[in-house]
Amino acid sequence: MSESSPAAELYRRDLMERIDTDQLLRRGPILIEADCLDMMLHVAGSGIVELVDGLYREPISEGSAIDLVVLLTTYAVFGDVTGFGSEDAVVVLVSKPGGSGSFYDLAVVRKQDDTLTNIARIQLGDRVQIKNLQIEDGEIVVEMLTQGPNDPMCCSTQNVSNRYAVENGELVLIRSEVIE
């Protein structure tokens, strides 16, 4: 059996990231405010991008053959992280602006008028590898592989456990721990 090419592996991973999101997608489309994803400020004229079936695609600029792609990954957990006593969805999105980067964001979404709307977001990093996502005591815990102090961007080797909380309508990192 031959090894798959890097392009085939990337395609397989992208497909795997989009599988099993049915529970979240059945709740309706997800609206993400463009100012919540830093790289979208200059490409989303309406200020809002809508993920349909877990995907958003738009040319980087008029006439460009390169698209900005935002994908909903399979990482999604449900629970109260805002303190309002209702269920929130915590999801991981990956944005691919056409270069070598894959920018991961943690987002909290809530159902508003039959639409899931992003209420808070924080960037997790470029080319990180999510290992686990859970909610503990109203806080979001993300275990991931990220670049260590001497790692190139391509090659993450540092395992971390990050804790996030929603404070004043924003997601904030409250603790980061390197896992040996």
PDB file of C-alpha atoms in Angstrom:
ATOM      1  CA  MET A   1       0.000   0.000   0.000  1.00  0.00           C
ATOM      2  CA  SER A   2       1.455   3.368  -1.005  1.00  0.00           C
ATOM      3  CA  GLU A   3       1.557   6.390   1.259  1.00  0.00           C
ATOM      4  CA  SER A   4      -0.870   9.187   0.466  1.00  0.00           C
ATOM      5  CA  SER A   5       0.421  12.493  -0.829  1.00  0.00           C
ATOM      6  CA  PRO A   6       0.444  15.547   1.465  1.00  0.00           C
ATOM      7  CA  ALA A   7      -2.385  17.067  -0.617  1.00  0.00           C
ATOM      8  CA  ALA A   8      -4.493  13.900  -0.291  1.00  0.00           C
ATOM      9  CA  GLU A   9      -3.844  13.814   3.457  1.00  0.00           C
ATOM     10  CA  LEU A  10      -4.912  17.459   3.812  1.00  0.00           C
ATOM     11  CA  TYR A  11      -8.088  16.736   1.829  1.00  0.00           C
ATOM     12  CA  ARG A  12      -8.848  13.692   4.018  1.00  0.00           C
ATOM     13  CA  ARG A  13      -8.307  15.736   7.205  1.00  0.00           C
ATOM     14  CA  ASP A  14     -10.581  18.526   5.914  1.00  0.00           C
ATOM     15  CA  LEU A  15     -13.311  15.975   5.183  1.00  0.00           C
ATOM     16  CA  MET A  16     -12.890  14.373   8.599  1.00  0.00           C
ATOM     17  CA  GLU A  17     -13.199  17.788  10.239  1.00  0.00           C
ATOM     18  CA  ARG A  18     -16.589  18.268   8.583  1.00  0.00           C
ATOM     19  CA  ILE A  19     -18.016  14.854   9.578  1.00  0.00           C
ATOM     20  CA  ASP A  20     -20.269  14.453  12.611  1.00  0.00           C
ATOM     21  CA  THR A  21     -21.292  18.101  12.850  1.00  0.00           C
ATOM     22  CA  ASP A  22     -24.933  17.139  12.262  1.00  0.00           C
ATOM     23  CA  GLN A  23     -25.980  17.808  15.868  1.00  0.00           C
ATOM     24  CA  LEU A  24     -24.746  21.371  15.622  1.00  0.00           C
ATOM     25  CA  LEU A  25     -25.887  22.038  12.054  1.00  0.00           C
ATOM     26  CA  ARG A  26     -29.445  20.817  12.764  1.00  0.00           C
ATOM     27  CA  ARG A  27     -29.740  23.841  15.055  1.00  0.00           C
ATOM     28  CA  GLY A  28     -29.487  26.191  12.037  1.00  0.00           C
ATOM     29  CA  PRO A  29     -26.865  28.210  10.159  1.00  0.00           C
ATOM     30  CA  ILE A  30     -24.046  29.793  12.129  1.00  0.00           C
ATOM     31  CA  LEU A  31     -23.476  33.520  11.738  1.00  0.00           C
ATOM     32  CA  ILE A  32     -19.989  34.717  12.593  1.00  0.00           C
ATOM     33  CA  GLU A  33     -19.374  38.441  12.889  1.00  0.00           C
ATOM     34  CA  ALA A  34     -16.456  39.382  10.659  1.00  0.00           C
ATOM     35  CA  ASP A  35     -14.811  41.442  13.373  1.00  0.00           C
ATOM     36  CA  CYS A  36     -14.642  38.260  15.459  1.00  0.00           C
ATOM     37  CA  LEU A  37     -12.230  36.673  12.983  1.00  0.00           C
ATOM     38  CA  ASP A  38      -9.337  39.076  12.522  1.00  0.00           C
ATOM     39  CA  MET A  39      -8.397  37.983   9.031  1.00  0.00           C
ATOM     40  CA  MET A  40     -11.916  38.558   7.692  1.00  0.00           C
ATOM     41  CA  LEU A  41     -12.062  42.269   8.368  1.00  0.00           C
ATOM     42  CA  HIS A  42     -10.896  43.146   4.873  1.00  0.00           C
ATOM     43  CA  VAL A  43     -12.729  40.431   2.915  1.00  0.00           C
ATOM     44  CA  ALA A  44     -16.254  40.254   4.296  1.00  0.00           C
ATOM     45  CA  GLY A  45     -17.980  43.383   3.050  1.00  0.00           C
ATOM     46  CA  SER A  46     -21.204  42.743   4.954  1.00  0.00           C
ATOM     47  CA  GLY A  47     -19.396  42.308   8.266  1.00  0.00           C
ATOM     48  CA  ILE A  48     -21.015  38.890   8.745  1.00  0.00           C
ATOM     49  CA  VAL A  49     -20.097  35.545   7.248  1.00  0.00           C
ATOM     50  CA  GLU A  50     -22.589  32.693   7.272  1.00  0.00           C
ATOM     51  CA  LEU A  51     -21.438  29.120   7.533  1.00  0.00           C
ATOM     52  CA  VAL A  52     -23.809  26.936   5.544  1.00  0.00           C
ATOM     53  CA  ASP A  53     -23.383  23.213   6.113  1.00  0.00           C
ATOM     54  CA  GLY A  54     -20.297  24.101   8.132  1.00  0.00           C
ATOM     55  CA  LEU A  55     -18.581  26.009   5.325  1.00  0.00           C
ATOM     56  CA  TYR A  56     -17.988  29.612   4.225  1.00  0.00           C
ATOM     57  CA  ARG A  57     -16.083  30.492   1.057  1.00  0.00           C
ATOM     58  CA  GLU A  58     -15.345  33.890  -0.456  1.00  0.00           C
ATOM     59  CA  PRO A  59     -12.645  35.163  -2.862  1.00  0.00           C
ATOM     60  CA  ILE A  60      -9.856  36.948  -0.978  1.00  0.00           C
ATOM     61  CA  SER A  61     -10.325  39.906  -3.344  1.00  0.00           C
ATOM     62  CA  GLU A  62     -12.435  40.662  -6.389  1.00  0.00           C
ATOM     63  CA  GLY A  63     -11.376  38.463  -9.288  1.00  0.00           C
ATOM     64  CA  SER A  64      -9.010  36.398  -7.144  1.00  0.00           C
ATOM     65  CA  ALA A  65      -8.645  32.679  -7.774  1.00  0.00           C
ATOM     66  CA  ILE A  66      -7.784  32.269  -4.076  1.00  0.00           C
ATOM     67  CA  ASP A  67     -10.618  31.865  -1.579  1.00  0.00           C
ATOM     68  CA  LEU A  68     -10.862  32.482   2.114  1.00  0.00           C
ATOM     69  CA  VAL A  69     -12.378  29.265   3.500  1.00  0.00           C
ATOM     70  CA  VAL A  70     -13.847  28.919   6.994  1.00  0.00           C
ATOM     71  CA  LEU A  71     -14.787  25.416   8.159  1.00  0.00           C
ATOM     72  CA  LEU A  72     -16.647  24.187  11.204  1.00  0.00           C
ATOM     73  CA  THR A  73     -14.569  21.341  12.652  1.00  0.00           C
ATOM     74  CA  THR A  74     -15.960  18.310  14.473  1.00  0.00           C
ATOM     75  CA  TYR A  75     -14.947  19.819  17.804  1.00  0.00           C
ATOM     76  CA  ALA A  76     -18.175  21.000  19.447  1.00  0.00           C
ATOM     77  CA  VAL A  77     -19.381  20.777  23.045  1.00  0.00           C
ATOM     78  CA  PHE A  78     -22.548  22.014  24.697  1.00  0.00           C
ATOM     79  CA  GLY A  79     -23.135  23.553  28.098  1.00  0.00           C
ATOM     80  CA  ASP A  80     -23.552  26.828  29.966  1.00  0.00           C
ATOM     81  CA  VAL A  81     -20.353  28.873  29.608  1.00  0.00           C
ATOM     82  CA  THR A  82     -21.965  32.334  29.753  1.00  0.00           C
ATOM     83  CA  GLY A  83     -23.619  31.960  33.149  1.00  0.00           C
ATOM     84  CA  PHE A  84     -27.131  32.607  31.820  1.00  0.00           C
ATOM     85  CA  GLY A  85     -28.325  29.096  32.662  1.00  0.00           C
ATOM     86  CA  SER A  86     -28.956  28.121  29.037  1.00  0.00           C
ATOM     87  CA  GLU A  87     -27.032  25.803  26.766  1.00  0.00           C
ATOM     88  CA  ASP A  88     -24.310  27.355  24.637  1.00  0.00           C
ATOM     89  CA  ALA A  89     -22.372  25.640  21.849  1.00  0.00           C
ATOM     90  CA  VAL A  90     -18.594  25.881  21.907  1.00  0.00           C
ATOM     91  CA  VAL A  91     -17.046  25.132  18.512  1.00  0.00           C
ATOM     92  CA  VAL A  92     -13.679  25.205  16.813  1.00  0.00           C
ATOM     93  CA  LEU A  93     -13.425  26.868  13.408  1.00  0.00           C
ATOM     94  CA  VAL A  94     -10.497  26.763  10.996  1.00  0.00           C
ATOM     95  CA  SER A  95      -9.874  29.627   8.565  1.00  0.00           C
ATOM     96  CA  LYS A  96      -7.708  29.104   5.520  1.00  0.00           C
ATOM     97  CA  PRO A  97      -6.867  32.358   3.732  1.00  0.00           C
ATOM     98  CA  GLY A  98      -5.110  30.669   0.805  1.00  0.00           C
ATOM     99  CA  GLY A  99      -1.527  30.544   2.077  1.00  0.00           C
ATOM    100  CA  SER A 100       0.175  27.917   4.175  1.00  0.00           C
ATOM    101  CA  GLY A 101      -1.606  28.872   7.412  1.00  0.00           C
ATOM    102  CA  SER A 102      -4.639  27.243   8.992  1.00  0.00           C
ATOM    103  CA  PHE A 103      -5.918  29.561  11.714  1.00  0.00           C
ATOM    104  CA  TYR A 104      -7.976  27.955  14.474  1.00  0.00           C
ATOM    105  CA  ASP A 105     -10.565  29.882  16.500  1.00  0.00           C
ATOM    106  CA  LEU A 106     -12.595  28.899  19.544  1.00  0.00           C
ATOM    107  CA  ALA A 107     -16.110  30.320  19.347  1.00  0.00           C
ATOM    108  CA  VAL A 108     -19.146  30.374  21.620  1.00  0.00           C
ATOM    109  CA  VAL A 109     -22.443  30.404  19.749  1.00  0.00           C
ATOM    110  CA  ARG A 110     -25.988  30.780  20.991  1.00  0.00           C
ATOM    111  CA  LYS A 111     -29.343  30.327  19.334  1.00  0.00           C
ATOM    112  CA  GLN A 112     -30.974  33.689  18.611  1.00  0.00           C
ATOM    113  CA  ASP A 113     -34.121  33.882  16.466  1.00  0.00           C
ATOM    114  CA  ASP A 114     -33.657  30.373  15.008  1.00  0.00           C
ATOM    115  CA  THR A 115     -30.039  31.112  14.059  1.00  0.00           C
ATOM    116  CA  LEU A 116     -26.842  30.206  15.846  1.00  0.00           C
ATOM    117  CA  THR A 117     -24.930  33.455  16.359  1.00  0.00           C
ATOM    118  CA  ASN A 118     -21.350  33.885  17.499  1.00  0.00           C
ATOM    119  CA  ILE A 119     -21.216  35.730  20.816  1.00  0.00           C
ATOM    120  CA  ALA A 120     -17.516  35.367  21.680  1.00  0.00           C
ATOM    121  CA  ARG A 121     -14.354  34.178  19.952  1.00  0.00           C
ATOM    122  CA  ILE A 122     -10.624  33.856  20.548  1.00  0.00           C
ATOM    123  CA  GLN A 123      -7.856  32.705  18.245  1.00  0.00           C
ATOM    124  CA  LEU A 124      -6.183  29.429  19.241  1.00  0.00           C
ATOM    125  CA  GLY A 125      -3.304  29.702  16.793  1.00  0.00           C
ATOM    126  CA  ASP A 126      -1.909  28.837  13.388  1.00  0.00           C
ATOM    127  CA  ARG A 127      -1.553  25.165  12.486  1.00  0.00           C
ATOM    128  CA  VAL A 128      -2.380  23.876  15.955  1.00  0.00           C
ATOM    129  CA  GLN A 129      -3.718  20.361  16.467  1.00  0.00           C
ATOM    130  CA  ILE A 130      -6.769  20.116  18.706  1.00  0.00           C
ATOM    131  CA  LYS A 131      -6.650  17.040  20.946  1.00  0.00           C
ATOM    132  CA  ASN A 132      -9.668  17.590  23.203  1.00  0.00           C
ATOM    133  CA  LEU A 133     -12.410  20.124  23.887  1.00  0.00           C
ATOM    134  CA  GLN A 134     -14.633  20.061  26.978  1.00  0.00           C
ATOM    135  CA  ILE A 135     -16.513  22.215  29.459  1.00  0.00           C
ATOM    136  CA  GLU A 136     -15.590  21.961  33.147  1.00  0.00           C
ATOM    137  CA  ASP A 137     -17.311  24.094  35.796  1.00  0.00           C
ATOM    138  CA  GLY A 138     -18.444  26.662  33.219  1.00  0.00           C
ATOM    139  CA  GLU A 139     -14.952  26.987  31.729  1.00  0.00           C
ATOM    140  CA  ILE A 140     -13.799  25.752  28.340  1.00  0.00           C
ATOM    141  CA  VAL A 141     -10.777  23.452  28.324  1.00  0.00           C
ATOM    142  CA  VAL A 142      -8.818  23.002  25.092  1.00  0.00           C
ATOM    143  CA  GLU A 143      -5.993  20.498  24.920  1.00  0.00           C
ATOM    144  CA  MET A 144      -3.874  21.023  21.832  1.00  0.00           C
ATOM    145  CA  LEU A 145      -0.511  20.653  20.243  1.00  0.00           C
ATOM    146  CA  THR A 146       1.026  24.042  19.421  1.00  0.00           C
ATOM    147  CA  GLN A 147       4.390  25.499  18.536  1.00  0.00           C
ATOM    148  CA  GLY A 148       6.916  25.453  21.343  1.00  0.00           C
ATOM    149  CA  PRO A 149       9.457  28.249  21.812  1.00  0.00           C
ATOM    150  CA  ASN A 150      11.897  26.683  19.298  1.00  0.00           C
ATOM    151  CA  ASP A 151       9.403  25.095  16.867  1.00  0.00           C
ATOM    152  CA  PRO A 152       8.929  26.290  13.292  1.00  0.00           C
ATOM    153  CA  MET A 153       5.321  27.102  12.347  1.00  0.00           C
ATOM    154  CA  CYS A 154       4.991  23.811  10.471  1.00  0.00           C
ATOM    155  CA  CYS A 155       5.890  21.515  13.285  1.00  0.00           C
ATOM    156  CA  SER A 156       4.067  21.791  16.598  1.00  0.00           C
ATOM    157  CA  THR A 157       5.540  19.759  19.446  1.00  0.00           C
ATOM    158  CA  GLN A 158       4.261  21.410  22.633  1.00  0.00           C
ATOM    159  CA  ASN A 159       1.202  19.912  24.349  1.00  0.00           C
ATOM    160  CA  VAL A 160      -0.831  22.498  26.256  1.00  0.00           C
ATOM    161  CA  SER A 161      -4.055  22.629  28.210  1.00  0.00           C
ATOM    162  CA  ASN A 162      -5.708  26.043  27.991  1.00  0.00           C
ATOM    163  CA  ARG A 163      -8.685  27.194  30.050  1.00  0.00           C
ATOM    164  CA  TYR A 164     -10.988  29.886  28.719  1.00  0.00           C
ATOM    165  CA  ALA A 165     -13.920  31.753  30.238  1.00  0.00           C
ATOM    166  CA  VAL A 166     -16.488  34.195  28.925  1.00  0.00           C
ATOM    167  CA  GLU A 167     -15.942  37.495  30.740  1.00  0.00           C
ATOM    168  CA  ASN A 168     -17.869  40.647  29.828  1.00  0.00           C
ATOM    169  CA  GLY A 169     -18.958  39.075  26.540  1.00  0.00           C
ATOM    170  CA  GLU A 170     -15.445  38.055  25.489  1.00  0.00           C
ATOM    171  CA  LEU A 171     -13.579  34.769  25.565  1.00  0.00           C
ATOM    172  CA  VAL A 172     -10.392  35.139  27.598  1.00  0.00           C
ATOM    173  CA  LEU A 173      -7.539  32.783  28.341  1.00  0.00           C
ATOM    174  CA  ILE A 174      -7.476  32.312  32.108  1.00  0.00           C
ATOM    175  CA  ARG A 175      -4.783  29.648  32.389  1.00  0.00           C
ATOM    176  CA  SER A 176      -2.337  27.835  30.135  1.00  0.00           C
ATOM    177  CA  GLU A 177      -0.387  24.803  31.236  1.00  0.00           C
ATOM    178  CA  VAL A 178       2.282  22.889  29.327  1.00  0.00           C
ATOM    179  CA  ILE A 179       1.620  19.148  29.514  1.00  0.00           C
ATOM    180  CA  GLU A 180       4.828  17.144  29.811  1.00  0.00           C
TER     181      GLU A 180
END
